[in-house]
PDB file of C-alpha atoms in Angstrom:
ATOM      1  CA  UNK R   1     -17.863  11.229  13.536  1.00 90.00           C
ATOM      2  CA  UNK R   2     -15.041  12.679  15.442  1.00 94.00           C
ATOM      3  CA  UNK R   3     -13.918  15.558  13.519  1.00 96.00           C
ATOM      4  CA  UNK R   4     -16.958  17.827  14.335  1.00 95.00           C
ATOM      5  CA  UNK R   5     -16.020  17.124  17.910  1.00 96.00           C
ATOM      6  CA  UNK R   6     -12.356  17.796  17.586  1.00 97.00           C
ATOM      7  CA  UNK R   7     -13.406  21.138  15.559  1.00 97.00           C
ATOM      8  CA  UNK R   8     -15.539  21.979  18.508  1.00 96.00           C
ATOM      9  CA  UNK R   9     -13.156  20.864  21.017  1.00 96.00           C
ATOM     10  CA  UNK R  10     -10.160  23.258  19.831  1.00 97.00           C
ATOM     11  CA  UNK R  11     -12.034  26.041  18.613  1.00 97.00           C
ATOM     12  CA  UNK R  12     -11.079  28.446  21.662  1.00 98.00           C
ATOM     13  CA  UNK R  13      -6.955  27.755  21.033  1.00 98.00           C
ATOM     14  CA  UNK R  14      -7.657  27.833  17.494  1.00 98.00           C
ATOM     15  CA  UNK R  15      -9.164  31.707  17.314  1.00 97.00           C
ATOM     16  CA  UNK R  16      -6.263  32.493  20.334  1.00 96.00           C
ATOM     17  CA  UNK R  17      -3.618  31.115  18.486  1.00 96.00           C
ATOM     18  CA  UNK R  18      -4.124  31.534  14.734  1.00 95.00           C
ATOM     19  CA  UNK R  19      -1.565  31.146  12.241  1.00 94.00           C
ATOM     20  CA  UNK R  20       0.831  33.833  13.120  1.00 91.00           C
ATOM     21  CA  UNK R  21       3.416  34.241  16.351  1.00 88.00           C
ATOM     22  CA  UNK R  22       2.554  37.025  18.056  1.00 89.00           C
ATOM     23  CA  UNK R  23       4.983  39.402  19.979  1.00 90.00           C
ATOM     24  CA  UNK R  24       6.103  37.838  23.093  1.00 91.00           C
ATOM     25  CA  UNK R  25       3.967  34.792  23.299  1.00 91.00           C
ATOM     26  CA  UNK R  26       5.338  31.789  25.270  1.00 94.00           C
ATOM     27  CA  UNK R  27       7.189  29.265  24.396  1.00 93.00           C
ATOM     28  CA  UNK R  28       4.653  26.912  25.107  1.00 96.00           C
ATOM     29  CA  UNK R  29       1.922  28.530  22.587  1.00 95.00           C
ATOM     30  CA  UNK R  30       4.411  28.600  19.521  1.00 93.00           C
ATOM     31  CA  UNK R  31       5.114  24.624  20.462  1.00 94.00           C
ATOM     32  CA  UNK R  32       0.860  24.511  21.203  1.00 97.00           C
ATOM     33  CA  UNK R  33       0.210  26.400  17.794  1.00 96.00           C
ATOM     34  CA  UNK R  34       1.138  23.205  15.089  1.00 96.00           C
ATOM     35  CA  UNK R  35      -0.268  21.295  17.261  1.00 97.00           C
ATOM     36  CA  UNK R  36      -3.822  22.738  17.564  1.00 98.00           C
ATOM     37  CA  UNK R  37      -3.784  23.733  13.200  1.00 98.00           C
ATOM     38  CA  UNK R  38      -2.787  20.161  12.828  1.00 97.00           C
ATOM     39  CA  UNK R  39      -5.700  18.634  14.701  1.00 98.00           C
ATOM     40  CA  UNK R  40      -7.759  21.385  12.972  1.00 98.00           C
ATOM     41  CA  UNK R  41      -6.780  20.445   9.298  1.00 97.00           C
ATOM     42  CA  UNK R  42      -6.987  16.678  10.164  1.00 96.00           C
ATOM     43  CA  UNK R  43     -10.395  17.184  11.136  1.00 97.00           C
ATOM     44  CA  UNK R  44     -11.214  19.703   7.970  1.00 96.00           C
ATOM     45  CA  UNK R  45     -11.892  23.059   9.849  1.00 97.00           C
ATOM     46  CA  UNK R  46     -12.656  24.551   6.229  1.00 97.00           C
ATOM     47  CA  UNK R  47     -10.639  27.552   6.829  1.00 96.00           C
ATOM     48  CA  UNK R  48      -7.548  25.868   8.576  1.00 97.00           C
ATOM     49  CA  UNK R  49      -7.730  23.711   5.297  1.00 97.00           C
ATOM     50  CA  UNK R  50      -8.360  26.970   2.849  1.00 96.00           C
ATOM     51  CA  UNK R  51      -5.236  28.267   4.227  1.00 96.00           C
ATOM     52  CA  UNK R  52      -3.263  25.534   4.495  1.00 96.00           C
ATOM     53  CA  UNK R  53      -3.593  24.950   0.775  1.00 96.00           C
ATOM     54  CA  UNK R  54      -2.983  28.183  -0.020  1.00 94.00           C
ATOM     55  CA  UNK R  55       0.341  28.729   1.242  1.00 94.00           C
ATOM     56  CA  UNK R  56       1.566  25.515  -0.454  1.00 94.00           C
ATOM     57  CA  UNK R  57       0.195  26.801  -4.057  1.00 92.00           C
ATOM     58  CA  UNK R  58       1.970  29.600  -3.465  1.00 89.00           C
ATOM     59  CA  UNK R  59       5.376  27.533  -2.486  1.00 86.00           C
ATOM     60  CA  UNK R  60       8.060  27.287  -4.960  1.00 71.00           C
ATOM     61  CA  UNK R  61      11.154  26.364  -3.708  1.00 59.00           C
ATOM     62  CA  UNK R  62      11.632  23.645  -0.472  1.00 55.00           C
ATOM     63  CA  UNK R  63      13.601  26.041   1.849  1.00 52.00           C
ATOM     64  CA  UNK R  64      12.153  29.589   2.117  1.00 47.00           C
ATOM     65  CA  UNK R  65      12.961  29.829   5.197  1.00 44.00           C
ATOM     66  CA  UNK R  66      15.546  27.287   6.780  1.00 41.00           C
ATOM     67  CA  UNK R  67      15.292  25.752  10.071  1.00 41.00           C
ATOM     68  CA  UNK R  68      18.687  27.029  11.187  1.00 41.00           C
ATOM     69  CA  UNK R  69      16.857  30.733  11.356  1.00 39.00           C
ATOM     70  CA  UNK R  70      13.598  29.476  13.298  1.00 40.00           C
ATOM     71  CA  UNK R  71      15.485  31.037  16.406  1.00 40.00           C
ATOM     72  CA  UNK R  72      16.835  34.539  14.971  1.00 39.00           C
ATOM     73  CA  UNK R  73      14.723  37.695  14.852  1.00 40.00           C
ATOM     74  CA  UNK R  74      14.547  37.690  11.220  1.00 39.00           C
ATOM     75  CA  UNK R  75      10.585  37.836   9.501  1.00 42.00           C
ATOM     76  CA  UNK R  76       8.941  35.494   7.833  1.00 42.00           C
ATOM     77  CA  UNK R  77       8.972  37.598   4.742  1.00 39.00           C
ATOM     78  CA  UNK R  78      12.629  37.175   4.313  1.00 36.00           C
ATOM     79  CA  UNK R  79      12.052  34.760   1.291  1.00 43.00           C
ATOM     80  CA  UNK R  80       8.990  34.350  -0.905  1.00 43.00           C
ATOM     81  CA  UNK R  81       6.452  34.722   1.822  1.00 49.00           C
ATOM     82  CA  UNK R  82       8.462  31.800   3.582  1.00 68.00           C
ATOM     83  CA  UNK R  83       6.057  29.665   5.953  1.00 81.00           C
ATOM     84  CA  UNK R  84       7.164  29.102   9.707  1.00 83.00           C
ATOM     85  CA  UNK R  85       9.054  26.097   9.594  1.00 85.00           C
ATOM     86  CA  UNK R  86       6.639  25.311  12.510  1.00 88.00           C
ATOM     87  CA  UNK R  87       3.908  25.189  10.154  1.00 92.00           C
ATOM     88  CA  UNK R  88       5.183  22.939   7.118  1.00 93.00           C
ATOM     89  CA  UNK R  89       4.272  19.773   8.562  1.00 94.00           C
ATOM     90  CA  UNK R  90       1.017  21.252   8.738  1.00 96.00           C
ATOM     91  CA  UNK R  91       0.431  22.799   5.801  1.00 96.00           C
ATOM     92  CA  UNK R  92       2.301  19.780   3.521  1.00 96.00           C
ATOM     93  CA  UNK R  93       0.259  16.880   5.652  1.00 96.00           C
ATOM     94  CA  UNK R  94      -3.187  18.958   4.134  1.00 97.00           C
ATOM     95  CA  UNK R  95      -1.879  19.056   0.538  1.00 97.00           C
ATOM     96  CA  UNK R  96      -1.344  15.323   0.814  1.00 97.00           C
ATOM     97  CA  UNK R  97      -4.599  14.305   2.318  1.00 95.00           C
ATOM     98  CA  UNK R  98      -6.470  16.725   0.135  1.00 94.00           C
ATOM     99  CA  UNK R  99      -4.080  16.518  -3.408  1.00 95.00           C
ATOM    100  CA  UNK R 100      -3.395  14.378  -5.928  1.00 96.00           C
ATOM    101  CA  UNK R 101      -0.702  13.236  -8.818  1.00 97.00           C
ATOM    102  CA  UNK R 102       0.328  16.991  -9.134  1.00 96.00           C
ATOM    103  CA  UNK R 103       0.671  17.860  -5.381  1.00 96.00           C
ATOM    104  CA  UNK R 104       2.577  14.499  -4.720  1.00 97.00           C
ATOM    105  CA  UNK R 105       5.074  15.485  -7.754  1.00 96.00           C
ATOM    106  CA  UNK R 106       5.295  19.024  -6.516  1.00 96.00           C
ATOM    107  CA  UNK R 107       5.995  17.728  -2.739  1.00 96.00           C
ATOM    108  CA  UNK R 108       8.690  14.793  -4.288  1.00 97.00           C
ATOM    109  CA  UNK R 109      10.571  17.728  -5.887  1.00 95.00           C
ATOM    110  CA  UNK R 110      11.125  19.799  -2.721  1.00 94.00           C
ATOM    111  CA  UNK R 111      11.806  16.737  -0.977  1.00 95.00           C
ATOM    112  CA  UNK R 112      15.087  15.999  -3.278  1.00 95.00           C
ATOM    113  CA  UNK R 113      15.890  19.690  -3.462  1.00 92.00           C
ATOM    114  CA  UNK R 114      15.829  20.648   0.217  1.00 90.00           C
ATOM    115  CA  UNK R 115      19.278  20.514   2.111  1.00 89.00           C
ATOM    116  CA  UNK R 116      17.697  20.589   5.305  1.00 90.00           C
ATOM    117  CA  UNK R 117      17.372  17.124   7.247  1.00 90.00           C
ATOM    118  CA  UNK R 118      13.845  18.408   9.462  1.00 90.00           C
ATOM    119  CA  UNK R 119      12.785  19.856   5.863  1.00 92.00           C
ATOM    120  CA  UNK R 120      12.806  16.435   4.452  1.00 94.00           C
ATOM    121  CA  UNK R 121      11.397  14.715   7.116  1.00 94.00           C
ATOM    122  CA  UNK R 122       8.735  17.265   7.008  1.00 94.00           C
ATOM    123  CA  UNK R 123       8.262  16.342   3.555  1.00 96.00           C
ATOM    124  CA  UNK R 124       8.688  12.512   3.589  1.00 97.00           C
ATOM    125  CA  UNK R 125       5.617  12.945   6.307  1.00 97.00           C
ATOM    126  CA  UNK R 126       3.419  14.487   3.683  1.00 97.00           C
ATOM    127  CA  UNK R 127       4.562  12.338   0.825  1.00 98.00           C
ATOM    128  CA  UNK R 128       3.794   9.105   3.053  1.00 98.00           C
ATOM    129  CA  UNK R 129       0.222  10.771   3.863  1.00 97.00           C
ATOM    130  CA  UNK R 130      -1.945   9.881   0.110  1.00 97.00           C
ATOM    131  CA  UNK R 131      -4.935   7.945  -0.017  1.00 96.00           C
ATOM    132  CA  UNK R 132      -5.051   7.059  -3.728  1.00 97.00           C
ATOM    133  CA  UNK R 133      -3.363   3.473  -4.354  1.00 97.00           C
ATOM    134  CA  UNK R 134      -1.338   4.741  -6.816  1.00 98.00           C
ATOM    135  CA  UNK R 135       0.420   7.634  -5.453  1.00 98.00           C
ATOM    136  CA  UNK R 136       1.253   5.571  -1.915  1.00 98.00           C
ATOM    137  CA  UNK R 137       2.609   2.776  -4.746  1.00 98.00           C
ATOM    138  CA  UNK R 138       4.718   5.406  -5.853  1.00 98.00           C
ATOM    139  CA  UNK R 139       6.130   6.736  -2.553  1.00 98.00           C
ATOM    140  CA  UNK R 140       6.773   3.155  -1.232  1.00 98.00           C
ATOM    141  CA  UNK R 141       9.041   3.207  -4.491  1.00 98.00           C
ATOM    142  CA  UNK R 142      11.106   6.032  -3.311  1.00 98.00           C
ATOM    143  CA  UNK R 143      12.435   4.081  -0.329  1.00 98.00           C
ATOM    144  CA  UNK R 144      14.558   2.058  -2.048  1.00 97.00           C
ATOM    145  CA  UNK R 145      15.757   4.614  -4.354  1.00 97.00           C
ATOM    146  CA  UNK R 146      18.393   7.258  -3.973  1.00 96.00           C
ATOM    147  CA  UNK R 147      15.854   9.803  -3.467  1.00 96.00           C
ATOM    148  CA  UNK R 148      15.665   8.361   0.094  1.00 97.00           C
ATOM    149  CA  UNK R 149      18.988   8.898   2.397  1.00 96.00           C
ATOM    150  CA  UNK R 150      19.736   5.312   3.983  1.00 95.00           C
ATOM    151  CA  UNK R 151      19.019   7.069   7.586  1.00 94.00           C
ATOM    152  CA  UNK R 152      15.786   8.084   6.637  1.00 96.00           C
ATOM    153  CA  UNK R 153      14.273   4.706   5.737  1.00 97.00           C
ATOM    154  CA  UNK R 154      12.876   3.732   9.217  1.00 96.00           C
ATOM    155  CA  UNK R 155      10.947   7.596   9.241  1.00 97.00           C
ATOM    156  CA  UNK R 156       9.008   6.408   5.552  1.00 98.00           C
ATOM    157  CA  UNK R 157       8.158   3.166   6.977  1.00 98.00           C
ATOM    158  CA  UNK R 158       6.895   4.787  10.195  1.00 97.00           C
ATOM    159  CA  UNK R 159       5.077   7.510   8.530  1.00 97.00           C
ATOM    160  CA  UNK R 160       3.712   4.922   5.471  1.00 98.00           C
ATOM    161  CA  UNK R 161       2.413   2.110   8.333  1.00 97.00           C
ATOM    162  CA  UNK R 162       0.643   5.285   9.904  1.00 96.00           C
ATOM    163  CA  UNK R 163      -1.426   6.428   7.017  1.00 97.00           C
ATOM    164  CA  UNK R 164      -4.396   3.847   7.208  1.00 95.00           C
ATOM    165  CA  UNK R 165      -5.037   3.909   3.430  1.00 96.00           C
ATOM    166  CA  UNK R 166      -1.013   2.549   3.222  1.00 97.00           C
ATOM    167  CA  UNK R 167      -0.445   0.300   6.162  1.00 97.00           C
ATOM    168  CA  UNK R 168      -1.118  -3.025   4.047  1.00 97.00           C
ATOM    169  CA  UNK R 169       0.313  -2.091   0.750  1.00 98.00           C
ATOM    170  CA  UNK R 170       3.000  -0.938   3.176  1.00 98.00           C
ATOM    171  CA  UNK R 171       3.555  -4.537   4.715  1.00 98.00           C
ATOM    172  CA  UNK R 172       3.242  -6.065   1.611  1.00 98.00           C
ATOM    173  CA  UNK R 173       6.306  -3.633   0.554  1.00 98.00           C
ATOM    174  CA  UNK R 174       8.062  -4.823   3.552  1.00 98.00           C
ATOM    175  CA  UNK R 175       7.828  -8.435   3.407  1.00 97.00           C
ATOM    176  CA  UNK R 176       8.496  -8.065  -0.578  1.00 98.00           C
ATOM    177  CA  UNK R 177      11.886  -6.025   0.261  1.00 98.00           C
ATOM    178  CA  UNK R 178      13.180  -7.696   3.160  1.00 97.00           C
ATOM    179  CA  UNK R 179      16.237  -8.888   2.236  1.00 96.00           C
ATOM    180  CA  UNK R 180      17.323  -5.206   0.818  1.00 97.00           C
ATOM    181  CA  UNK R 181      16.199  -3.710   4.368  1.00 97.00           C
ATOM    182  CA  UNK R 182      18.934  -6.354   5.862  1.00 95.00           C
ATOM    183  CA  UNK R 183      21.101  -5.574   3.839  1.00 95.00           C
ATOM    184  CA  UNK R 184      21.433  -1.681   4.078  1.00 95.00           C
ATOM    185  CA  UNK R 185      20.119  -0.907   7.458  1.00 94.00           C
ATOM    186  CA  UNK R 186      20.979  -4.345   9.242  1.00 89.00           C
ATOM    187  CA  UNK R 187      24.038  -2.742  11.409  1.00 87.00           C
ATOM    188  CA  UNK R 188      20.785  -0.053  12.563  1.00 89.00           C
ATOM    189  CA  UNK R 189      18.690   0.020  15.529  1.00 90.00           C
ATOM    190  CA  UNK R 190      16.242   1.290  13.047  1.00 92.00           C
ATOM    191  CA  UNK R 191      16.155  -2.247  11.718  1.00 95.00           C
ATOM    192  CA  UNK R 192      15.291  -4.101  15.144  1.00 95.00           C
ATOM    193  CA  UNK R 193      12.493  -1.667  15.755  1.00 95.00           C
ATOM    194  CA  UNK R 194      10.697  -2.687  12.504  1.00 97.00           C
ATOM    195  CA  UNK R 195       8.305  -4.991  14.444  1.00 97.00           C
ATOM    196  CA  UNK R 196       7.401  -2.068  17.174  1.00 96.00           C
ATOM    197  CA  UNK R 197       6.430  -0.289  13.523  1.00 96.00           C
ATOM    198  CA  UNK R 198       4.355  -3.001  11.915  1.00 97.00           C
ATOM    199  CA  UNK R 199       2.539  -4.037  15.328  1.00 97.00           C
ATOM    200  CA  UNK R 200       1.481  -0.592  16.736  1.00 96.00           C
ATOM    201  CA  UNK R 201      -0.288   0.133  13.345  1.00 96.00           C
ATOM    202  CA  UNK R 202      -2.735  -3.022  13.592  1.00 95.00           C
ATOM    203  CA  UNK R 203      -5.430  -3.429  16.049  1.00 93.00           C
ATOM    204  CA  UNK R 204      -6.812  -6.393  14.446  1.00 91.00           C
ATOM    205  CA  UNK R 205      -6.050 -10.035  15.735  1.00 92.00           C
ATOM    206  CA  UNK R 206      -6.241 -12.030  12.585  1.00 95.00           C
ATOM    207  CA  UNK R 207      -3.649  -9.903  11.729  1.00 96.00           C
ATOM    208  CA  UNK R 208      -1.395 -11.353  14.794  1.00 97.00           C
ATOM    209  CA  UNK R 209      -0.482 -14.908  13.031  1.00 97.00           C
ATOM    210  CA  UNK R 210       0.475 -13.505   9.847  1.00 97.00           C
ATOM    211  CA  UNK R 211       3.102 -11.236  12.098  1.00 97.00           C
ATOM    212  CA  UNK R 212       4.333 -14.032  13.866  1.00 97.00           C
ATOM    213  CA  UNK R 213       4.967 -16.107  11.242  1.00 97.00           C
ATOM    214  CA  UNK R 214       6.850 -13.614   9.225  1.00 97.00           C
ATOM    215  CA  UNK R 215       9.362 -11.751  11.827  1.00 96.00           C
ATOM    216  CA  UNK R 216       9.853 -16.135  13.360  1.00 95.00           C
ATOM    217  CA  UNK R 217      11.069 -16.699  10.057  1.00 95.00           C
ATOM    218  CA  UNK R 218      13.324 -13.775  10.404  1.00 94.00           C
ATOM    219  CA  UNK R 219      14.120 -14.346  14.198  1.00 92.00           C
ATOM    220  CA  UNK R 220      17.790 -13.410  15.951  1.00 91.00           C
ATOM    221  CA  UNK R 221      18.423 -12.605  19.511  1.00 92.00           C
ATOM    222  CA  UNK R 222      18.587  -8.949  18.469  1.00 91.00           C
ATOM    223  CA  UNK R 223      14.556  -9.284  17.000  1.00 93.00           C
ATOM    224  CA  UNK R 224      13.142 -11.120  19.986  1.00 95.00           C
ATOM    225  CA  UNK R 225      12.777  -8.678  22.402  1.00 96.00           C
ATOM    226  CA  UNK R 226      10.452  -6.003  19.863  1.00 96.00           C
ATOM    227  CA  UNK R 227       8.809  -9.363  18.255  1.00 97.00           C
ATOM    228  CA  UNK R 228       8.017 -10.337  21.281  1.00 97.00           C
ATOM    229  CA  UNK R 229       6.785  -6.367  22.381  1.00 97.00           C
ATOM    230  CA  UNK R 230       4.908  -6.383  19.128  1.00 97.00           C
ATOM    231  CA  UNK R 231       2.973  -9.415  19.438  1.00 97.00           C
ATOM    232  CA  UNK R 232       1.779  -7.295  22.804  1.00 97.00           C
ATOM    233  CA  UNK R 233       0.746  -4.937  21.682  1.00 97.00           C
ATOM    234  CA  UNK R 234      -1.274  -6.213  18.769  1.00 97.00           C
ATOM    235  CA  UNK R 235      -2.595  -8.147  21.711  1.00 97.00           C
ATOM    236  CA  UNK R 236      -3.898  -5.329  23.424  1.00 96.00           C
ATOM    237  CA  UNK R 237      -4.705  -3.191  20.745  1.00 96.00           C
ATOM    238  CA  UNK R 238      -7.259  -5.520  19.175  1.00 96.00           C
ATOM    239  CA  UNK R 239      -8.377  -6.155  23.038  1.00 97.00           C
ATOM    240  CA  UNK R 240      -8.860  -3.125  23.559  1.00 96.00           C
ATOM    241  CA  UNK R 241     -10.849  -2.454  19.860  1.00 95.00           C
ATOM    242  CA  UNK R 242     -13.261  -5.455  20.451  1.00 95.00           C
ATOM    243  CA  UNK R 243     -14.032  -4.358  23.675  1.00 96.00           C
ATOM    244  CA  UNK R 244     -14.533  -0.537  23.547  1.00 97.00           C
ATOM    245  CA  UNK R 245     -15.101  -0.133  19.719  1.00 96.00           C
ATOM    246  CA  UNK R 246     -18.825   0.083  19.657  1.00 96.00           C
ATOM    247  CA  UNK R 247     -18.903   2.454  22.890  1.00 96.00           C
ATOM    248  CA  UNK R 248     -16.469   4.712  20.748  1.00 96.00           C
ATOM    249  CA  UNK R 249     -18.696   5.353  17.786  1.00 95.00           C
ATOM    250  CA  UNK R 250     -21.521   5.652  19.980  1.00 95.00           C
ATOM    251  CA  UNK R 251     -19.905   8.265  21.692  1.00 95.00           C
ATOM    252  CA  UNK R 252     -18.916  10.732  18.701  1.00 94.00           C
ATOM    253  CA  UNK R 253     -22.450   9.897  16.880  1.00 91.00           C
ATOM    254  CA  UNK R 254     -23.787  11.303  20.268  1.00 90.00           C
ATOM    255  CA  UNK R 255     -22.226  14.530  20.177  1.00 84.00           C
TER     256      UNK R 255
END
């Protein structure tokens, strides 16, 4: 119900904006411009999402254009059509959502060729973003592989609790590899945060004792503090869903 009101609501920066930079435009619209095709593809503007799949059919290799020349005045053309390095979180999130077996394949390859850290975050975004079972099975797999750098862990977790379809296969894969997260990223923040993860991606309360009882099991001083934040903000999230929830829908079905 609220994609044909996000369609409608940035339809005027979408036809302003478009896909390409245009000579001397602010700063402001090139950081506005992934910003308003993302919202657009998200909420399947059919030609946002035509063209998003386009250009990643016609990608072959993971760096066409690397990050390091976002700022020089060199075209876009320099490599195999390249695609704005603005744009591939864009254009690799719509793949995901609207691919399957093939695309995810396709997207784990670039992700293990690239050289470029944003490039691979890009990437781990997308390959974190399936809704079929199987495929988010198979990218919860990666983490504790050496396809995934050790510093990149806590950005699959994030990006795996934030796809909807993933967030409880996603716990499960927590809980099931806890001791191997201790083990390699225990000396990281990234590790402490984990419960600032796992509660901002559940809104429901009968989810709260499960969460309790697993990260009191796993309690330190150094876990308290975001234990203690995520057990908040669970609180408040689910608050906030029983309360306004109904009012929501009613809203977008309204439109």
């Amino acid at each position: 119900d609220m994609k044909p009101f996000v369609r409608k609501l940035i339809a005027k920066q979408l036809e302003r904006l478009g896909w390409e930079a245009k000579p001397h435009e602010s700063h402001f619209d090139r950081l506005l411009r992934p910003t308003i095709l993302g919202m657009a593809a998200v909420a399947e503007e059919p030609k946002v999402v035509e063209k998003a799949l386009m250009l990643f059919k016609a990608m072959h290799e993971p760096d066409d254009l690397s990050t390091e020349l976002r700022t020089a005045n060199i075209p876009n053309t320099l490599r195999n059509g390249a695609i704005d390095p603005d744009m591939r979180g864009v254009v690799y999130g719509t793949a995901a959502r609207m691919g399957g077996q093939r695309t995810f394949e396709k997207l784990v390859k670039m992700h293990n060729e690239t050289q470029f850290s944003e490039e691979r975050l890009n990437l781990c975004a997308a390959i974190c973003g399936f809704q079929d079972p199987k495929i988010i099975k198979q990218a919860l797999a990666m983490i504790d592989s050496d396809q995934v750098r050790l510093q990149d862990v806590a950005y699959w977790l994030v990006y795996s609790f934030a796809n909807r379809h993933a967030r409880q296969m996603t716990w499960q894969w927590l809980k099931d590899h806890w001791k191997w997260l201790e083990k390699n990223l225990g000396s990281d923040l990234s590790f402490y945060r984990i419960p600032i993860y796992v509660a901002r991606s559940f809104s429901d309360g009968e989810f709260l004792p499960e969460f309790e009882k697993f990260f009191q099991k796993h309690m330190s001083p150094a876990f308290e503090r975001n234990v203690n934040q995520g057990v908040e903000t669970i609180e408040w999230q689910s608050a906030w869903k029983e309360r306004d929830l109904k009012l929501v829908k009613n809203f977008f079905k309204n439109q």
